[in-house]
Coordinates of C-alpha atoms in Angstrom, one line a residue:
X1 CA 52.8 136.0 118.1
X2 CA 53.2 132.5 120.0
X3 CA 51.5 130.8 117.1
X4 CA 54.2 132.6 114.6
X5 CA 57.1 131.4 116.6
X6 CA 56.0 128.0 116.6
X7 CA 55.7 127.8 113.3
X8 CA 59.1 129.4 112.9
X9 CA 60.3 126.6 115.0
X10 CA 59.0 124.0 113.2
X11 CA 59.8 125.0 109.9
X12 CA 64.0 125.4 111.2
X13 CA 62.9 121.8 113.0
X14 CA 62.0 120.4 109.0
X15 CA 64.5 122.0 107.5
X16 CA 67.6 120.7 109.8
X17 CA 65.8 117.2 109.6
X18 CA 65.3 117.5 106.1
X19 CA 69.4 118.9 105.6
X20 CA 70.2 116.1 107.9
X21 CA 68.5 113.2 106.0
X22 CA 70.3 114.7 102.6
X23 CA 73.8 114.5 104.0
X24 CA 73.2 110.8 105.6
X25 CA 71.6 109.5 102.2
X26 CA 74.4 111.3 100.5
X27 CA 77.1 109.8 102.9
X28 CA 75.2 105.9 102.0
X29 CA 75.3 106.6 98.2
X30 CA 79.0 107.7 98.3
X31 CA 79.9 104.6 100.1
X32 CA 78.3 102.0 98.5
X33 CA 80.1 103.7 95.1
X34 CA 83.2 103.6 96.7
X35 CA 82.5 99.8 97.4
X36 CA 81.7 99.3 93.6
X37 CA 84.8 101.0 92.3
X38 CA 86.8 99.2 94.5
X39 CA 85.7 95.9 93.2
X40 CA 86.0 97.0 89.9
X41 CA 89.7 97.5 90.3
X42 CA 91.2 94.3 89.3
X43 CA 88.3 92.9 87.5
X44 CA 89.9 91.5 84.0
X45 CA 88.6 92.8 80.7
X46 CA 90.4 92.3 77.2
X47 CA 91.0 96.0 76.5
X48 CA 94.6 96.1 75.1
X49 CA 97.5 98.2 76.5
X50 CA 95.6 98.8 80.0
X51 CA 96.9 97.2 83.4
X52 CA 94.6 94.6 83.9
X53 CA 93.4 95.8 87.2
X54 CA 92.6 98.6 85.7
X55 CA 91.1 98.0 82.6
X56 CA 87.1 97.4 84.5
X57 CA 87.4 101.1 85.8
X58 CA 88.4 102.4 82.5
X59 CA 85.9 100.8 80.6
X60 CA 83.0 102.3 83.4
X61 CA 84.5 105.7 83.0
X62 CA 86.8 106.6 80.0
X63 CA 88.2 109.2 82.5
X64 CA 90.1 107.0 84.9
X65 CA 93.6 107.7 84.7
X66 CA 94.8 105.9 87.6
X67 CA 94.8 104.9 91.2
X68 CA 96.6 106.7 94.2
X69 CA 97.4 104.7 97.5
X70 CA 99.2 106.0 100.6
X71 CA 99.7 103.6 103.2
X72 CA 98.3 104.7 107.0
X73 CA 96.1 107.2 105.6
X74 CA 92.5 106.9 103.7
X75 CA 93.4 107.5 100.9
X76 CA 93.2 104.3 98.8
X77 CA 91.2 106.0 95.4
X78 CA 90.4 106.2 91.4
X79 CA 92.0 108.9 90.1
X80 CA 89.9 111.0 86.9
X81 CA 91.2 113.2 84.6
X82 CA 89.2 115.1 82.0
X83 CA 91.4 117.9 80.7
X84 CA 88.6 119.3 78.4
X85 CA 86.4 120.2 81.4
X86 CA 87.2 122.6 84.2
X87 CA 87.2 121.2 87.6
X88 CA 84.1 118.1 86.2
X89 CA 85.2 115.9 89.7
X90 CA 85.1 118.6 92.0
X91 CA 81.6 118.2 92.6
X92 CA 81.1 114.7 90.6
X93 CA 81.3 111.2 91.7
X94 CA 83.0 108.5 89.7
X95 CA 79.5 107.4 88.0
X96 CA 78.9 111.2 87.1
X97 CA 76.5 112.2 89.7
X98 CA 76.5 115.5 91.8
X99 CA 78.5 114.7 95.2
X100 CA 79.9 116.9 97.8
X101 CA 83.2 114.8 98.2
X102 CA 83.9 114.7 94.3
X103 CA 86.4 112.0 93.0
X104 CA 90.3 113.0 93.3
X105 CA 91.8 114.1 90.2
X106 CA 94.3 115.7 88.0
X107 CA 94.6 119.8 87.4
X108 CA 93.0 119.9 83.7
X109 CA 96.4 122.1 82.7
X110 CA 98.4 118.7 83.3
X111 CA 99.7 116.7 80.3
X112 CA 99.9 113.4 81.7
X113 CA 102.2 112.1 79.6
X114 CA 104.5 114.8 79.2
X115 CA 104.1 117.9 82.1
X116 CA 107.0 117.6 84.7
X117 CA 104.9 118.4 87.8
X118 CA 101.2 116.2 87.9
X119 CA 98.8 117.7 90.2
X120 CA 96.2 115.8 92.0
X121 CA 93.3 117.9 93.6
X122 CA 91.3 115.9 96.0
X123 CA 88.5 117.6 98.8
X124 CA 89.9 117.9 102.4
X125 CA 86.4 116.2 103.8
X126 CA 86.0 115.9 107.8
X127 CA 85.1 112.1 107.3
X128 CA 89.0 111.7 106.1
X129 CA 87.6 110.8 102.7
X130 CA 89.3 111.6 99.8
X131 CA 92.3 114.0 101.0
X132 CA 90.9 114.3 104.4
X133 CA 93.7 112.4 105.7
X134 CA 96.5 114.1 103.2
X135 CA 97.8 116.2 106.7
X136 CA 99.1 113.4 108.6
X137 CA 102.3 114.6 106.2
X138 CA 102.2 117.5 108.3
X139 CA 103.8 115.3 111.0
X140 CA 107.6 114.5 110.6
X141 CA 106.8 111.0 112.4
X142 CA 104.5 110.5 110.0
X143 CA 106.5 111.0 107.4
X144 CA 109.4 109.1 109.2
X145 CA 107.3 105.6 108.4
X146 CA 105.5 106.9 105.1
X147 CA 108.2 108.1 102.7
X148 CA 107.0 106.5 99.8
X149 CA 104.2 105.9 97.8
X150 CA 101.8 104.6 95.3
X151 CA 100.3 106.6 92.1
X152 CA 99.7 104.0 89.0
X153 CA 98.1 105.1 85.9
X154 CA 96.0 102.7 84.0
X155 CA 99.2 102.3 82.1
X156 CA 102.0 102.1 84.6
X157 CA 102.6 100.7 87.9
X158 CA 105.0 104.0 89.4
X159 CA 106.5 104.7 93.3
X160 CA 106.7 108.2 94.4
X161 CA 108.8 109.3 97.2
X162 CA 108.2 112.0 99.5
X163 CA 110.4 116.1 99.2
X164 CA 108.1 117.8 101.0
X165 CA 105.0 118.7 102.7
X166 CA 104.3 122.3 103.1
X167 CA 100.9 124.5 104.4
X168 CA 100.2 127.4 101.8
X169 CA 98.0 129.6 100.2
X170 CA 96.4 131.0 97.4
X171 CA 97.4 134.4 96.8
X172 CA 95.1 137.1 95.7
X173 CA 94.2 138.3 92.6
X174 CA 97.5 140.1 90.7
X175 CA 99.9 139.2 93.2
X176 CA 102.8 138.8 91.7
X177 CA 104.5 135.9 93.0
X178 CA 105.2 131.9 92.4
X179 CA 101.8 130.1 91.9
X180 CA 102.8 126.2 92.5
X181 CA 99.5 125.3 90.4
X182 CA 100.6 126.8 87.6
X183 CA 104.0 124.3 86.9
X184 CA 103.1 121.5 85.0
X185 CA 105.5 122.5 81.7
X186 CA 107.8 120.2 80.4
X187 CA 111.3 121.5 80.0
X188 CA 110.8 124.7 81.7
X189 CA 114.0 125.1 83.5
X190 CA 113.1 128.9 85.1
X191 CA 110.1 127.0 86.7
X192 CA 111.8 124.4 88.1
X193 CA 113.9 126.1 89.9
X194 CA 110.8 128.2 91.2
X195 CA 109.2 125.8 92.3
X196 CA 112.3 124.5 94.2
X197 CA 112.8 127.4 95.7
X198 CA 109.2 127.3 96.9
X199 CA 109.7 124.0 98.4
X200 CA 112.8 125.1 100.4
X201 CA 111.0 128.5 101.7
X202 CA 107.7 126.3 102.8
X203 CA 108.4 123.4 103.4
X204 CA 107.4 122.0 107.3
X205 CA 110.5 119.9 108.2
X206 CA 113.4 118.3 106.0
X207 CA 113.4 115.2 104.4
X208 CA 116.6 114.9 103.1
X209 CA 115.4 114.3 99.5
X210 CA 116.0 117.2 96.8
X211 CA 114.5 117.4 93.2
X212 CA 116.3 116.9 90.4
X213 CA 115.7 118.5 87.0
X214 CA 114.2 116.2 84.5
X215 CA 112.9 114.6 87.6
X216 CA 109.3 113.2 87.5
X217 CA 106.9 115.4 90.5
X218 CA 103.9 114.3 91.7
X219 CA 102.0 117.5 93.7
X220 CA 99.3 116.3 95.9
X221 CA 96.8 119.4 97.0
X222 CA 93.7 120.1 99.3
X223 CA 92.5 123.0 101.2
X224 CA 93.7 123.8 104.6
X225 CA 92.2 125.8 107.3
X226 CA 95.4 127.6 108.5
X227 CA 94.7 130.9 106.6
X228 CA 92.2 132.1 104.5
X229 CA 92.6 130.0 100.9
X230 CA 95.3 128.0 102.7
X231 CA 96.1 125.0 101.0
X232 CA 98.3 121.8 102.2
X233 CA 100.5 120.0 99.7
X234 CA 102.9 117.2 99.6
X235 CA 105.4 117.1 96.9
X236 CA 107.3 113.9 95.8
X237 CA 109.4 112.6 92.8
X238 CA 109.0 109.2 91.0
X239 CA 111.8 106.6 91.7
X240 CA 110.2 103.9 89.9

């Protein structure tokens, strides 16, 4: 019986080390590819029509779309977009390997150059990668020094400020109620004003600034761990 329970013990033993290992090798290869997107962002190529800074990162993945940076936080990243493939960056790094923390990237039902609300889904990892660090909207002082912004795509230099940040949910299965994933149409006017009246049920604290129809959003979104399927969004409108 001793003999069993020691080799019990040492099989848990190899499998934690062995679980261990995979995470920190995992962590290293995720790093060092962050490092080499990074420097591909502003490298020069002659591809027309593409911001310069840009044009490297299209040309190592034809699904860049763009590059998301909010000041104080972590998250300085690539942004993918591959509407043709249900949730491909999830689980996928940048080069197209498997990886935990996934790349941030836009809701596949966007149109990114004509849906009124863009949605970028990014992991809510505990290292503050990717939208680990979204939730330091969830403080007003936060907010206070951070009302604006950066979300370029490989076309357009743009500045976002910040409606709202709000902690929700995903509701069960045939619910019916609003569903703020599911506005992206242009010209939808009954939407709209859903989803406004969504912010102003939800949203944590005021910020003074209100939506406009016609207006440009920008819905950033990552789990949260208030509820079950909670999520945390921030909300903001393009003023340049």
């Amino acid at each position: 019986m001793r003999k069993t329970i020691r080799i019990i013990a040492l099989i848990v033993f190899i499998a934690s080390i062995a679980g261990l290992a995979y995470f920190m090798v995992e962590n290293y290869i995720d790093k060092r590819h962050q490092a080499e997107i990074d420097a591909l962002r502003g490298m020069n190529t002659d591809i027309p029509d593409l911001l310069d800074e840009y044009a490297a990162l299209y040309q190592e993945n034809y699904d860049t779309i763009g590059w998301l940076k909010i000041e104080g936080t972590n998250i300085d990243n690539v942004v993918m977009y591959a509407p043709h493939i249900q949730e491909k960056y999830l689980r996928t790094d940048f080069y197209g390997n498997h990886s935990t923390r996934g790349c941030l990237y836009i809701a596949e039902n966007c149109d990114i150059f004509k849906s009124d609300n863009i949605i970028i889904y990014g992991h809510n990892m505990s290292d503050g990668s990717m939208f680990g660090t979204l939730n330091y909207y969830a403080d007003e002082d936060f907010y206070q020094t951070h009302k604006t912004f950066s979300f370029d795509t490989i076309y357009e230099k743009q500045t976002y400020e910040v409606v709202a940040a709000i902690k929700t949910e995903i509701p069960p299965e045939g619910e019916e109620c609003f569903r703020y994933y599911e506005y992206t149409g242009k010209n939808d006017a009954d939407m709209f004003r859903q989803y406004v009246d969504f912010i102003n049920e939800n949203k944590l604290y005021s910020t003074g600034v209100e939506l406009q129809e016609g207006d440009s959003i920008l819905t950033l979104s990552t789990c949260a761990y208030h509820t079950e399927q909670g999520r945390f969004i921030v909300v903001a409108r393009k003023i340049s």
